[in-house]
CSV table of N, CA and C in Angstrom, one decimal:
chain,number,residue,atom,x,y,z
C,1,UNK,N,208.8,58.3,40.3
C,1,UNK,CA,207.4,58.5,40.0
C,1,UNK,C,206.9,59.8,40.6
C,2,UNK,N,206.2,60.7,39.6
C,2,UNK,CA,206.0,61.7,40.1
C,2,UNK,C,204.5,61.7,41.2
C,3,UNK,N,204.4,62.5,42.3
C,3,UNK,CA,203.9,62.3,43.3
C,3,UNK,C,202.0,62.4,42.5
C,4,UNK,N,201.6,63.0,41.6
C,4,UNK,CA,200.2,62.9,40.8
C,4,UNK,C,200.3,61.4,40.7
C,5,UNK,N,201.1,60.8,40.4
C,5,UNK,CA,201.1,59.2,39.7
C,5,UNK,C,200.5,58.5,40.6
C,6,UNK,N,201.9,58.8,41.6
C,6,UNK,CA,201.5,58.0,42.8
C,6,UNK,C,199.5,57.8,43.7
C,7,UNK,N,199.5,59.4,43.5
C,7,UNK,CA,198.1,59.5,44.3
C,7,UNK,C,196.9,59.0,43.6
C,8,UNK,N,197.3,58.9,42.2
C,8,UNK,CA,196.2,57.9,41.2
C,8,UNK,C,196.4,56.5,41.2
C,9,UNK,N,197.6,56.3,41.1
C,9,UNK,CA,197.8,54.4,41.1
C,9,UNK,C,197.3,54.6,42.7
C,10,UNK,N,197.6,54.5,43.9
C,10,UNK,CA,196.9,54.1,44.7
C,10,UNK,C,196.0,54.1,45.0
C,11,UNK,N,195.2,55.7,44.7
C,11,UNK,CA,193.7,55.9,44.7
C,11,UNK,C,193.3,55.3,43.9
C,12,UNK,N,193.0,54.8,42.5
C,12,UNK,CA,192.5,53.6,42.0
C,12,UNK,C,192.2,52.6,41.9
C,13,UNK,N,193.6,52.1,42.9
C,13,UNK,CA,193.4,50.5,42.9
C,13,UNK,C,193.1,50.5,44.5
C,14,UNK,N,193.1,51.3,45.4
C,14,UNK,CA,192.3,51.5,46.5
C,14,UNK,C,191.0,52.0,46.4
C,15,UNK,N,189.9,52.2,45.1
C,15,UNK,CA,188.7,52.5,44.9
C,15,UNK,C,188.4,51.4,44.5
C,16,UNK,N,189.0,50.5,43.7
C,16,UNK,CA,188.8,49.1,42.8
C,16,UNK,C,188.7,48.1,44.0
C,17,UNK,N,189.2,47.8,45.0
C,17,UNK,CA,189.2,47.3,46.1
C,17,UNK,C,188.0,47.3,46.5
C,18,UNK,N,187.7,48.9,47.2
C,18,UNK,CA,186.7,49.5,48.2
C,18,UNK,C,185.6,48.8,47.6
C,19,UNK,N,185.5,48.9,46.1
C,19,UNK,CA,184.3,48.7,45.5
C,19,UNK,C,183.9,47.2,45.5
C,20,UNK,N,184.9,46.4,44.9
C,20,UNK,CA,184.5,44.8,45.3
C,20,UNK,C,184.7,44.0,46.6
C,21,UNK,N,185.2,44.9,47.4
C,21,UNK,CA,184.9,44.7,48.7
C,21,UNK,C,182.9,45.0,49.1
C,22,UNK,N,182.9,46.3,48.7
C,22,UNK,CA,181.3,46.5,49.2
C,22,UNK,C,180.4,45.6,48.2
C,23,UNK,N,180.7,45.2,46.6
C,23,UNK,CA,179.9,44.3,46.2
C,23,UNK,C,180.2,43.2,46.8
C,24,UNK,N,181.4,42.2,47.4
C,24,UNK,CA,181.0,40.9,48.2
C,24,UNK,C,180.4,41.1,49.3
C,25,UNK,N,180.0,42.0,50.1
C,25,UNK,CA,179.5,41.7,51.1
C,25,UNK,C,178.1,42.1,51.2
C,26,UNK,N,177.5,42.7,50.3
C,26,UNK,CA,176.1,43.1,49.5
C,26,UNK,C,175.5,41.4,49.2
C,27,UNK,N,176.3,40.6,48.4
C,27,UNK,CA,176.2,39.5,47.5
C,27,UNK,C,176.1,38.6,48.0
C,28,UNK,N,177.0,38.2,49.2
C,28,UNK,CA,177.9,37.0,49.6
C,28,UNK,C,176.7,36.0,49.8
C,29,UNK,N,175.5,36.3,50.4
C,29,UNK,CA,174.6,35.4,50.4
C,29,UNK,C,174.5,34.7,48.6
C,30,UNK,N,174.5,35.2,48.0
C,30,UNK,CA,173.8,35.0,46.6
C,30,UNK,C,175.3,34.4,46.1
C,31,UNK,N,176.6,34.4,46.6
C,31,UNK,CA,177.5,33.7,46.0
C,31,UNK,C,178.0,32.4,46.5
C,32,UNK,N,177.5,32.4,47.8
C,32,UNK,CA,177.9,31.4,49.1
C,32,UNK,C,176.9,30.2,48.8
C,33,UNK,N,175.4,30.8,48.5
C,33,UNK,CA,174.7,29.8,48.3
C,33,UNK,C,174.8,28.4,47.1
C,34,UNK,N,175.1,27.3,47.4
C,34,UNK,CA,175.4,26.4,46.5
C,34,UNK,C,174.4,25.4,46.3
C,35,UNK,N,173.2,25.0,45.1
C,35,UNK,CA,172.5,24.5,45.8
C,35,UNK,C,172.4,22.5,45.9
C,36,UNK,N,171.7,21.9,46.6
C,36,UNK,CA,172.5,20.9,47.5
C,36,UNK,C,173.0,20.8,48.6
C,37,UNK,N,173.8,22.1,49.0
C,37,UNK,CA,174.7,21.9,49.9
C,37,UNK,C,174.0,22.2,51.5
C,38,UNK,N,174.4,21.4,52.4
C,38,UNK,CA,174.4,21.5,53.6
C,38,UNK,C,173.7,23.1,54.1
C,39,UNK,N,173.0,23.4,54.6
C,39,UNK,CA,172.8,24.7,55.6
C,39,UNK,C,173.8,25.2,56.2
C,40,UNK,N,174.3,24.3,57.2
C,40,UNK,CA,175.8,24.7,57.9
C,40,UNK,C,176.2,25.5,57.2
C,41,UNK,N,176.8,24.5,56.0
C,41,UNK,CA,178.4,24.7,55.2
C,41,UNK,C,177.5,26.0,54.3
C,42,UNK,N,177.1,26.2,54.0
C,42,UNK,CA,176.3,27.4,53.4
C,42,UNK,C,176.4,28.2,54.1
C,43,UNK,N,176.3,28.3,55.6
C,43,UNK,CA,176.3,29.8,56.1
C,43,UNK,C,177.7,29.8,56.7
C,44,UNK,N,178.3,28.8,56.7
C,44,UNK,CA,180.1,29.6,56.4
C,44,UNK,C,181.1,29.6,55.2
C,45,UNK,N,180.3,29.2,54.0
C,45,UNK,CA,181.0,29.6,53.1
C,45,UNK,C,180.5,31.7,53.0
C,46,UNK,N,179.2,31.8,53.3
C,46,UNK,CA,178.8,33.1,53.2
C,46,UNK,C,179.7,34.0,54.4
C,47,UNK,N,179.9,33.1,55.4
C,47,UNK,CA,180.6,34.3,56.6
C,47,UNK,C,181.7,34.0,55.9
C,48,UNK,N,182.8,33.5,55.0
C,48,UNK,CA,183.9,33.6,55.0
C,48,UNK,C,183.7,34.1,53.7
C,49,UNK,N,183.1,34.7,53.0
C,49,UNK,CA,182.8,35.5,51.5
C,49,UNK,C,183.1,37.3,52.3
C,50,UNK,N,182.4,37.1,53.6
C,50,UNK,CA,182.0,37.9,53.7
C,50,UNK,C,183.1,38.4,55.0
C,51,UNK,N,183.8,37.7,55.1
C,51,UNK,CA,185.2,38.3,55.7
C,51,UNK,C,186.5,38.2,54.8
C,52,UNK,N,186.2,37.7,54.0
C,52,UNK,CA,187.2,38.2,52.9
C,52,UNK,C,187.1,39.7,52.1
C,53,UNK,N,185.6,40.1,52.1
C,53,UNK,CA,185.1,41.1,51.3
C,53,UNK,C,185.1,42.0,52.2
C,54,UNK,N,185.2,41.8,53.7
C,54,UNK,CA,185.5,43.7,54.8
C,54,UNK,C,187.3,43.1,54.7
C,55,UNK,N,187.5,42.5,54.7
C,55,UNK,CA,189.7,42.7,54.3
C,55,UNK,C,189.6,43.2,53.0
C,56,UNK,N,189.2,43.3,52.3
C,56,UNK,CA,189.7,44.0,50.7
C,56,UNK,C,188.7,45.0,50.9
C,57,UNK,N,187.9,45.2,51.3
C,57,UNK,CA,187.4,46.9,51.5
C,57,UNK,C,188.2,47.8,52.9
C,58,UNK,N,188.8,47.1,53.8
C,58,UNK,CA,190.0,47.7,54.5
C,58,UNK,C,191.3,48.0,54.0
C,59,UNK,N,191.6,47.0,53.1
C,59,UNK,CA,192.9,47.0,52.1
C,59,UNK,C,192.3,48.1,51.6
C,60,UNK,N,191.6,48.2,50.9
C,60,UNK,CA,191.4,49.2,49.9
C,60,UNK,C,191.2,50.6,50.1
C,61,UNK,N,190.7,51.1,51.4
C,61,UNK,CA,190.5,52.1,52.2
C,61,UNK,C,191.9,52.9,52.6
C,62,UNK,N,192.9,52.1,53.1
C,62,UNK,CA,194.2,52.0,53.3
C,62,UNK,C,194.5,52.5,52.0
C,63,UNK,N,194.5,51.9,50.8
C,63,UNK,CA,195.2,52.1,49.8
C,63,UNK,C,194.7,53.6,49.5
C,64,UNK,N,193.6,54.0,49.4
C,64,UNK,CA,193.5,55.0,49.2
C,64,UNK,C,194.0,56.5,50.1
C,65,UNK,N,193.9,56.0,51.4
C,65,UNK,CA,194.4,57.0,52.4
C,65,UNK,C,196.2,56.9,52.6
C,66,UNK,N,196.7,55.8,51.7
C,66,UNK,CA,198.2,56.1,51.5
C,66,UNK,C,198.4,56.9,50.1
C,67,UNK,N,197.7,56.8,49.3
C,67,UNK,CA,197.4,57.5,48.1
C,67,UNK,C,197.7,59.0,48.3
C,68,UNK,N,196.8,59.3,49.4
C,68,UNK,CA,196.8,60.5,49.6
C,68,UNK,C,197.8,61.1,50.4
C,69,UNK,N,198.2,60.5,51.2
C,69,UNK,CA,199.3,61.1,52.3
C,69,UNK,C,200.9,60.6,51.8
C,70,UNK,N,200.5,60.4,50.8
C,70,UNK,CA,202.3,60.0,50.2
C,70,UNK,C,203.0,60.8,49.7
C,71,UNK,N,202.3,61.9,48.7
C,71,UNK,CA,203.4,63.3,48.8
C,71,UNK,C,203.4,63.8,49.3
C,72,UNK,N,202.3,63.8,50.8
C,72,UNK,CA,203.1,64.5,52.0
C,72,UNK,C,203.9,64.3,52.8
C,73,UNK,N,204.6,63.0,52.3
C,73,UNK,CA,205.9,62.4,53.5
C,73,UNK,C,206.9,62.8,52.7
């Protein structure tokens, strides 16, 4: 794979990440809320929306900063 490929496949799917990483954790209230459901269990389905959604905007950050430093190795 020539090294342009490389820095687009990762920078892409390390932007596609970044990005629904920053929309879950914008949201997570509005996706966590179920209605019926307990208060509690509501605000840890939202804290766990919303620690799923900073790991795939960390994944994705990564993916993009190996993107870029890969045809430098």
């Amino acid at each position: 794979m020539s090294p342009a490929w490389t820095v687009l496949t990762f920078a892409g799917l390390g932007v596609l990440l970044a990005l629904m990483g920053w929309a879950g954790r914008r949201h997570a209230a509005g996706l966590g809320a179920v209605p019926g459901m307990p208060a509690e269990l509501q605000q840890h389905r939202i804290a766990v929306i919303r620690r799923g959604a900073t790991a795939c905007l960390v994944v994705g950050v990564a993916f993009v900063v190996t993107g870029v430093l890969a045809p430098l190795l």
